[in-house]
Amino acid sequence: MATNTVPAPEQPKTLAGKAALEVDDRIPIAGWLRRTMNKVFPDHWSFLLGEIALYAFVILLLSGTYLTFFFDASMREVVYEGSYAPLRGVDVSAAYDSTLALSFDVRGGLFIRQVHHWAALLFVAAICVHLLRIFFTGAFRRPRETNWFIGVALLVLAMLEGFAGYTLPDDLLSGTGLRIFSAVFLSIPVIGTWVYFTVFGGDFPGELIIGRLYILHVLVIPAIILALIALHLTVLIKQKHTQFPGAGRTEHNVVGNRLFPTFAGKATALFFIVFGVCAALGGLVQINPIWLIGPYNPAQVSSGSQPDWYIGFVDGGSRIMPPWEIELWGYHIPPVLWGALGIPGVMFTVMALYPIIERKLTGDTASHHLLQRPRDVPVRTALGAMALTAYIVLWISGGNDVIAEKFDISLNAMTWFGRIGFILLPPIAYWMTYRICLGLQRHDREVLEHGIETGVIRRLPNGEFIEVHQPLGPVDDHGHGVLSYGGASVPKRMNHVGGARRAIKGFFRPIEDPAEVQRQAEQEARGLEAEEASRELTRSGRPAEGGRPSAGGRPREPRD
Amino acid sequence: MSTTNPSSEASVDDHRGLRARFGRRPVAGSPAAAARDRRRSKQRRRLANVAGLMAALVLTGVGYSVVAPGASAADDSTGTASNAVEAGQELYTRSCITCHGANLEGVEDRGPSLIGVGEAAVYFQVHTGRMPLVRQEAQAPERAPLFSEEEIEQLMAYIQANGGGPAIPSGDLRDGDLAAGGELFRLNCAQCHNFTGEGGALSSGKRAPSLQEASDLVIYTAMLSGPENMPVFGDNQLTPEDKRAIINYVQTIKEQADPGGAGIGRVGPVAEGLVMWTVGMGSLLFGIFWMGTKA
């Protein structure tokens, strides 16, 4: 026995190995775990945007659970007798009272509350940025339409979840928001009044709405979001992640890092970064100071009442809608319906159906696993820019009173900016984006054909000045590059192809010896000097076979 | 020299003293000390230049205020009430009559009648620099007062003597219940001045100003006189006790620290959204760019 120094794989020696074997005996998981841990994820910074949203959601679950220990979702009237003097003796709801107690009398309560609110703002923002990345790179194309639909559903649910949470403290700001919401219900023709009475259990505000929103906020919507996130990730793993075109990357492979350990390490690091940012904001920047805002009272309202940023565009749509009261078949349609339900309704419908719309327009039904650069699909990119511009105009209009006050602009001017901007700016954005895309495409082709502008000006014997260009690959008889565009990023500057020599790695301090880099550079220079004599120029002034034109060297494989 | 701003004179003297002190040559000593002195004298020259520039600016400002129209009021300090009324009329005739009329009756499309507005309105308008008006626009902006405290009192006496009206309150203007003041503030004031008195926009370039700089008496006289678009809150709508409670609340909130960290203007979700996108999302994008470079 003692001679057997190398144990067979079936006989683990370490304690962890034995424990793992015991587990696998009972629940056969090793095969699945090995496949999963060896799963390869492509590496690009923009693929981490969705992860930010995921980690923000984890922070929301953790911090939100802590808040439920102290929050009382009741509209029962109590007299505030807590430690915040300016409100002592005021009639408030139990929800407001418990939120104040949570903020001032529970250890760490205010910090957790602020982390929760900042993480909520970040959650929706990260979803939006992630969605833009998916849209502009064409990652929603077949076979990934399903995940696009799930993503849009997650965005809508995140907004509803955020709105419900915003309402829970029952302060004057959120109560005003709820009042606007109730008016939106009432504006729906035919069924509006019934919806209104169903939601509030009577007339506004009633005594039920906080309890109802609470159970939606802490149970129903988070459960759906969690299930959809699980589905979103399962589909992602099953379909494999998309990747940008590049060296060695095709429609049939995935180039990147394995889930374990590299990708897992990065994901953990990103979780801590997201957690750190939320904690820093929660600890350093005050958010939703409900003690300053005061308890909700339907008789009161404040100027500058805004929703959280992700509902801002709905508010903006209502603010810039002209006061047109429409009568149709005996039903009254108030203008708030268009701003508050019409615009988001159209926006989310078109957004959800976009993969189908694009498939119909382009007739492209093939499966795609390689991403597109936004410039290569100018129509889609321009449509996206157009939608984004309209959204931003609505968003600005949602805060137009604060902007008017802070920048000393007439509020009426801000409203008219919103109205005219909403009509005029999106087509301008479309046109500009389209032209920019075409320009970038042409520049890519130009660099592939003529090479990179080196900035080196050379005087020919006949007195003519020419700029030396660095071809990216082999050239034909005329000195033109023969590489064709493959959808990948084209190097545009000499340091993209090693013209600045190798960079010293390190963020604040070099993590490798600069002397080594220096030595390589000197060696390179010596080699180039030796070849200097054999250099000759073509008629157009380019080195005949490429190479480093600044020193006039031999052709060299581009490096990155 | 009949200046309106005694403090600016004091600052002129300060700067002159400063220049004198910094302009003095240091006594020569050892070589090391000489080198140090050369360095210092260079810094001193710079400081002296800055001080000289400041002094010149202040002098120019004071000189302007002497020759500027409206401010060159007579310095006849008056002991009796009738003297104050006469002095006030003199000031009125020079600075206010164009828009408010020879007999306080007002001029159409220029300014309202001042009969019955009382000294409270005069105190608010003149003390916050809104009057005399620079030009006709949506709303008179607040600025440094043009008249001295004494001149404002003379103007107040003159207006009060012609038609009466709300008078300046006396006693502790914060003598009211804090929580009740908060309720009254949210009920009567917040819809224009915001939850925290940060101010808000009104239609067509008009606005409810921020209360951050407002003193107790300015808030009180504003409620009494209802300047610009503000409604009048007479003593039959908000009793003097109510007004004092509101002032107590506003000033307490202003002085109160933000327990949650930076207040970011106390204007609510617009500022919060801005911070989230710039600071929060900005730093996270930086984070993932950084992780991307480590690929």
Short mmCIF file of C-alpha atoms in Angstrom, two decimals, chain A residues 255-560:
data_model
loop_
_atom_site.label_atom_id
_atom_site.label_comp_id
_atom_site.label_asym_id
_atom_site.label_seq_id
_atom_site.Cartn_x
_atom_site.Cartn_y
_atom_site.Cartn_z
CA VAL A 255 -13.47 32.57 -27.13
CA GLY A 256 -13.05 33.70 -23.55
CA ASN A 257 -12.45 32.61 -20.00
CA ARG A 258 -13.82 29.59 -18.21
CA LEU A 259 -16.51 30.15 -15.61
CA PHE A 260 -14.13 28.87 -12.99
CA PRO A 261 -11.80 30.31 -11.88
CA THR A 262 -11.26 33.40 -14.08
CA PHE A 263 -14.81 34.45 -14.77
CA ALA A 264 -15.97 33.63 -11.23
CA GLY A 265 -13.12 35.70 -9.85
CA LYS A 266 -14.04 38.67 -12.00
CA ALA A 267 -17.73 38.33 -11.17
CA THR A 268 -16.98 38.29 -7.45
CA ALA A 269 -14.79 41.34 -7.84
CA LEU A 270 -17.55 43.15 -9.70
CA PHE A 271 -20.06 42.24 -6.99
CA PHE A 272 -17.82 43.87 -4.41
CA ILE A 273 -17.37 46.94 -6.60
CA VAL A 274 -21.15 47.32 -7.00
CA PHE A 275 -21.64 46.71 -3.29
CA GLY A 276 -18.95 49.28 -2.52
CA VAL A 277 -20.50 51.94 -4.74
CA CYS A 278 -23.95 51.38 -3.19
CA ALA A 279 -22.52 51.44 0.31
CA ALA A 280 -20.54 54.60 -0.41
CA LEU A 281 -23.58 56.37 -1.82
CA GLY A 282 -25.77 55.10 1.03
CA GLY A 283 -23.31 56.28 3.62
CA LEU A 284 -22.29 59.59 2.09
CA VAL A 285 -25.21 60.95 0.08
CA GLN A 286 -28.66 61.52 1.54
CA ILE A 287 -31.55 60.09 -0.43
CA ASN A 288 -35.28 60.52 0.12
CA PRO A 289 -35.11 62.43 3.44
CA ILE A 290 -38.75 61.73 4.39
CA TRP A 291 -38.41 63.67 7.64
CA LEU A 292 -37.85 66.85 5.62
CA ILE A 293 -40.61 65.93 3.18
CA GLY A 294 -43.22 65.34 5.87
CA PRO A 295 -46.08 62.84 6.22
CA TYR A 296 -48.62 62.45 3.45
CA ASN A 297 -51.70 64.60 3.71
CA PRO A 298 -53.96 64.86 0.65
CA ALA A 299 -54.46 68.57 1.39
CA GLN A 300 -50.76 69.31 0.98
CA VAL A 301 -48.39 69.31 -1.97
CA SER A 302 -44.90 70.58 -2.60
CA SER A 303 -43.30 72.17 -5.62
CA GLY A 304 -40.56 70.09 -7.19
CA SER A 305 -42.44 66.83 -6.55
CA GLN A 306 -40.76 64.31 -8.83
CA PRO A 307 -40.76 60.55 -9.16
CA ASP A 308 -37.51 58.61 -9.06
CA TRP A 309 -35.54 58.95 -12.28
CA TYR A 310 -36.94 55.90 -14.08
CA ILE A 311 -40.53 57.17 -13.87
CA GLY A 312 -39.39 60.66 -14.85
CA PHE A 313 -40.11 60.14 -18.55
CA VAL A 314 -43.77 59.30 -17.76
CA ASP A 315 -44.03 62.49 -15.71
CA GLY A 316 -42.34 64.42 -18.52
CA GLY A 317 -44.81 63.09 -21.09
CA SER A 318 -47.68 64.29 -18.92
CA ARG A 319 -46.07 67.69 -18.45
CA ILE A 320 -45.53 68.48 -22.12
CA MET A 321 -48.84 67.06 -23.38
CA PRO A 322 -51.01 69.98 -24.57
CA PRO A 323 -54.27 70.30 -22.62
CA TRP A 324 -56.44 68.69 -25.29
CA GLU A 325 -59.63 67.24 -23.89
CA ILE A 326 -61.03 64.77 -26.42
CA GLU A 327 -64.60 63.43 -26.57
CA LEU A 328 -64.94 60.11 -28.41
CA TRP A 329 -68.24 58.18 -28.64
CA GLY A 330 -69.45 59.86 -25.53
CA TYR A 331 -66.30 59.07 -23.55
CA HIS A 332 -64.00 61.74 -22.27
CA ILE A 333 -60.28 61.21 -22.87
CA PRO A 334 -58.18 63.55 -20.70
CA PRO A 335 -54.68 64.58 -21.88
CA VAL A 336 -52.97 62.80 -18.99
CA LEU A 337 -53.83 59.46 -20.62
CA TRP A 338 -51.55 60.16 -23.58
CA GLY A 339 -48.59 61.28 -21.55
CA ALA A 340 -48.79 58.78 -18.73
CA LEU A 341 -50.07 55.65 -20.48
CA GLY A 342 -49.85 56.31 -24.22
CA ILE A 343 -46.14 57.11 -24.44
CA PRO A 344 -44.89 54.29 -22.14
CA GLY A 345 -47.35 51.90 -23.79
CA VAL A 346 -46.04 52.64 -27.26
CA MET A 347 -42.45 52.66 -26.05
CA PHE A 348 -42.54 49.27 -24.37
CA THR A 349 -44.62 47.65 -27.10
CA VAL A 350 -42.25 48.74 -29.86
CA MET A 351 -39.27 47.83 -27.70
CA ALA A 352 -40.57 44.32 -26.97
CA LEU A 353 -41.47 43.69 -30.62
CA TYR A 354 -38.29 45.19 -32.06
CA PRO A 355 -36.55 41.84 -32.82
CA ILE A 356 -39.62 40.81 -34.84
CA ILE A 357 -39.87 44.21 -36.55
CA GLU A 358 -36.23 44.08 -37.58
CA ARG A 359 -36.53 40.50 -38.79
CA LYS A 360 -39.48 41.49 -40.95
CA LEU A 361 -37.71 44.59 -42.31
CA THR A 362 -34.39 42.94 -43.12
CA GLY A 363 -35.60 39.44 -43.90
CA ASP A 364 -32.68 38.19 -41.81
CA THR A 365 -33.83 34.95 -40.17
CA ALA A 366 -30.40 33.38 -39.70
CA SER A 367 -28.95 32.58 -36.28
CA HIS A 368 -26.27 35.02 -35.09
CA HIS A 369 -23.70 34.51 -32.38
CA LEU A 370 -21.30 37.25 -33.42
CA LEU A 371 -22.19 40.79 -32.41
CA GLN A 372 -22.34 43.73 -34.77
CA ARG A 373 -20.56 47.01 -34.34
CA PRO A 374 -23.20 49.77 -34.19
CA ARG A 375 -21.65 51.56 -37.18
CA ASP A 376 -22.19 48.51 -39.37
CA VAL A 377 -25.98 48.67 -38.93
CA PRO A 378 -26.62 52.39 -39.40
CA VAL A 379 -30.41 52.16 -39.57
CA ARG A 380 -30.75 50.30 -36.30
CA THR A 381 -28.19 52.52 -34.58
CA ALA A 382 -29.93 55.63 -35.87
CA LEU A 383 -33.34 54.31 -34.73
CA GLY A 384 -31.87 53.66 -31.32
CA ALA A 385 -30.40 57.14 -31.12
CA MET A 386 -33.74 58.56 -32.18
CA ALA A 387 -35.62 56.66 -29.46
CA LEU A 388 -33.00 57.60 -26.89
CA THR A 389 -33.28 61.28 -27.83
CA ALA A 390 -37.05 61.24 -27.45
CA TYR A 391 -36.65 59.51 -24.09
CA ILE A 392 -34.12 62.06 -22.87
CA VAL A 393 -36.36 64.97 -23.92
CA LEU A 394 -39.21 63.40 -21.90
CA TRP A 395 -36.83 62.77 -19.03
CA ILE A 396 -35.62 66.38 -18.97
CA SER A 397 -39.24 67.53 -19.13
CA GLY A 398 -39.97 65.40 -16.06
CA GLY A 399 -37.65 67.66 -14.07
CA ASN A 400 -38.35 70.83 -16.01
CA ASP A 401 -39.47 72.84 -12.98
CA VAL A 402 -36.27 72.11 -11.07
CA ILE A 403 -34.18 72.93 -14.15
CA ALA A 404 -36.19 76.14 -14.68
CA GLU A 405 -35.66 77.18 -11.07
CA LYS A 406 -31.95 76.32 -10.85
CA PHE A 407 -30.96 77.80 -14.19
CA ASP A 408 -33.31 80.76 -14.12
CA ILE A 409 -35.24 79.70 -17.24
CA SER A 410 -38.95 80.32 -17.70
CA LEU A 411 -40.95 77.18 -16.93
CA ASN A 412 -43.07 77.88 -20.01
CA ALA A 413 -39.92 77.93 -22.14
CA MET A 414 -38.94 74.56 -20.69
CA THR A 415 -42.37 73.15 -21.53
CA TRP A 416 -42.14 74.39 -25.10
CA PHE A 417 -38.62 73.05 -25.38
CA GLY A 418 -40.07 69.67 -24.41
CA ARG A 419 -42.91 69.87 -26.91
CA ILE A 420 -40.83 71.05 -29.86
CA GLY A 421 -37.81 68.96 -28.89
CA PHE A 422 -39.90 65.79 -28.67
CA ILE A 423 -41.00 66.30 -32.29
CA LEU A 424 -37.87 67.80 -33.84
CA LEU A 425 -34.84 66.37 -32.07
CA PRO A 426 -35.38 62.63 -32.73
CA PRO A 427 -35.29 62.96 -36.56
CA ILE A 428 -32.20 65.15 -36.27
CA ALA A 429 -30.60 62.51 -34.04
CA TYR A 430 -31.52 59.86 -36.59
CA TRP A 431 -29.92 61.74 -39.45
CA MET A 432 -26.77 62.65 -37.52
CA THR A 433 -26.26 59.11 -36.21
CA TYR A 434 -26.80 57.66 -39.66
CA ARG A 435 -24.20 59.98 -41.19
CA ILE A 436 -21.74 59.31 -38.38
CA CYS A 437 -22.14 55.54 -38.88
CA LEU A 438 -21.47 55.85 -42.60
CA GLY A 439 -18.47 58.07 -41.94
CA LEU A 440 -17.00 55.57 -39.50
CA GLN A 441 -17.59 52.73 -41.96
CA ARG A 442 -15.80 54.64 -44.71
CA HIS A 443 -12.90 55.41 -42.45
CA ASP A 444 -12.57 51.70 -41.58
CA ARG A 445 -12.43 50.86 -45.30
CA GLU A 446 -10.00 53.65 -45.98
CA VAL A 447 -7.60 52.44 -43.30
CA LEU A 448 -7.85 48.87 -44.58
CA GLU A 449 -7.09 50.05 -48.11
CA HIS A 450 -4.45 52.73 -47.52
CA GLY A 451 -3.11 51.90 -44.08
CA ILE A 452 -2.82 53.90 -40.89
CA GLU A 453 -1.81 57.54 -41.07
CA THR A 454 1.52 57.61 -39.31
CA GLY A 455 1.93 61.37 -39.06
CA VAL A 456 5.35 60.98 -40.70
CA ILE A 457 5.76 63.48 -43.54
CA ARG A 458 8.40 62.60 -46.08
CA ARG A 459 9.84 64.73 -48.86
CA LEU A 460 10.44 62.94 -52.12
CA PRO A 461 13.41 63.74 -54.40
CA ASN A 462 11.10 65.68 -56.70
CA GLY A 463 10.07 67.95 -53.85
CA GLU A 464 6.67 66.41 -53.24
CA PHE A 465 5.59 65.92 -49.62
CA ILE A 466 3.70 62.76 -48.75
CA GLU A 467 2.42 61.26 -45.52
CA VAL A 468 3.67 57.76 -44.88
CA HIS A 469 0.89 55.21 -44.33
CA GLN A 470 1.23 51.91 -42.49
CA PRO A 471 -0.63 49.10 -44.26
CA LEU A 472 -2.33 46.64 -41.92
CA GLY A 473 -1.42 43.58 -43.93
CA PRO A 474 -0.18 42.48 -47.32
CA VAL A 475 -0.56 45.01 -50.14
CA ASP A 476 -1.22 44.57 -53.84
CA ASP A 477 0.83 46.03 -56.72
CA HIS A 478 -0.57 49.50 -56.14
CA GLY A 479 0.26 49.51 -52.46
CA HIS A 480 -3.37 49.00 -51.47
CA GLY A 481 -4.22 46.69 -48.58
CA VAL A 482 -5.87 43.40 -49.49
CA LEU A 483 -7.54 42.78 -46.12
CA SER A 484 -11.33 42.97 -46.18
CA TYR A 485 -13.52 44.23 -43.36
CA GLY A 486 -14.61 41.43 -41.03
CA GLY A 487 -16.79 43.29 -38.58
CA ALA A 488 -14.02 43.69 -36.02
CA SER A 489 -12.47 46.88 -34.78
CA VAL A 490 -9.85 48.27 -37.21
CA PRO A 491 -6.69 49.75 -35.68
CA LYS A 492 -6.59 53.44 -36.52
CA ARG A 493 -3.47 54.65 -34.79
CA MET A 494 0.10 53.44 -34.79
CA ASN A 495 0.06 52.54 -31.10
CA HIS A 496 -2.82 50.16 -31.81
CA VAL A 497 -0.39 48.08 -33.86
CA GLY A 498 2.55 48.44 -31.51
CA GLY A 499 3.84 51.75 -32.83
CA ALA A 500 4.28 53.02 -29.31
CA ARG A 501 6.02 49.78 -28.43
CA ARG A 502 4.81 47.61 -25.65
CA ALA A 503 3.00 49.32 -22.79
CA ILE A 504 4.18 48.84 -19.25
CA LYS A 505 1.35 47.12 -17.40
CA GLY A 506 0.01 48.38 -14.11
CA PHE A 507 -2.68 50.72 -12.90
CA PHE A 508 -0.94 53.08 -10.50
CA ARG A 509 2.52 51.52 -10.37
CA PRO A 510 4.21 49.35 -13.00
CA ILE A 511 3.78 45.66 -12.27
CA GLU A 512 6.54 44.62 -14.65
CA ASP A 513 10.12 45.67 -14.95
CA PRO A 514 10.41 48.75 -17.21
CA ALA A 515 14.00 47.72 -18.01
CA GLU A 516 12.71 44.70 -19.93
CA VAL A 517 10.45 46.90 -22.06
CA GLN A 518 13.35 49.28 -22.59
CA ARG A 519 15.65 46.45 -23.65
CA GLN A 520 13.13 45.18 -26.17
CA ALA A 521 12.72 48.66 -27.58
CA GLU A 522 16.46 49.08 -27.99
CA GLN A 523 16.74 45.70 -29.63
CA GLU A 524 13.97 46.62 -32.02
CA ALA A 525 15.68 49.88 -32.88
CA ARG A 526 18.99 48.11 -33.61
CA GLY A 527 17.25 45.64 -35.87
CA LEU A 528 15.56 48.46 -37.73
CA GLU A 529 18.80 50.37 -38.26
CA ALA A 530 20.38 47.33 -39.85
CA GLU A 531 17.51 47.08 -42.28
CA GLU A 532 17.45 50.78 -43.00
CA ALA A 533 19.63 50.37 -46.08
CA SER A 534 17.31 47.89 -47.78
CA ARG A 535 14.30 50.18 -47.46
CA GLU A 536 12.74 51.52 -50.61
CA LEU A 537 9.66 53.57 -51.23
CA THR A 538 6.91 52.96 -53.75
CA ARG A 539 5.88 55.77 -56.04
CA SER A 540 3.08 56.73 -53.68
CA GLY A 541 5.59 57.10 -50.90
CA ARG A 542 4.58 54.04 -48.93
CA PRO A 543 7.15 51.47 -47.94
CA ALA A 544 7.02 48.77 -50.59
CA GLU A 545 6.16 45.98 -48.22
CA GLY A 546 4.79 47.70 -45.17
CA GLY A 547 6.78 47.60 -41.96
CA ARG A 548 7.39 50.32 -39.46
CA PRO A 549 7.45 53.49 -41.52
CA SER A 550 8.64 55.77 -38.75
CA ALA A 551 11.91 53.92 -38.89
CA GLY A 552 11.32 52.52 -42.36
CA GLY A 553 11.53 48.86 -41.40
CA ARG A 554 10.57 45.52 -42.72
CA PRO A 555 6.93 44.41 -42.81
CA ARG A 556 5.86 43.24 -39.43
CA GLU A 557 2.79 41.42 -38.24
CA PRO A 558 0.38 43.84 -36.58
CA ARG A 559 0.25 43.27 -32.86
CA ASP A 560 -2.35 44.28 -30.38
#
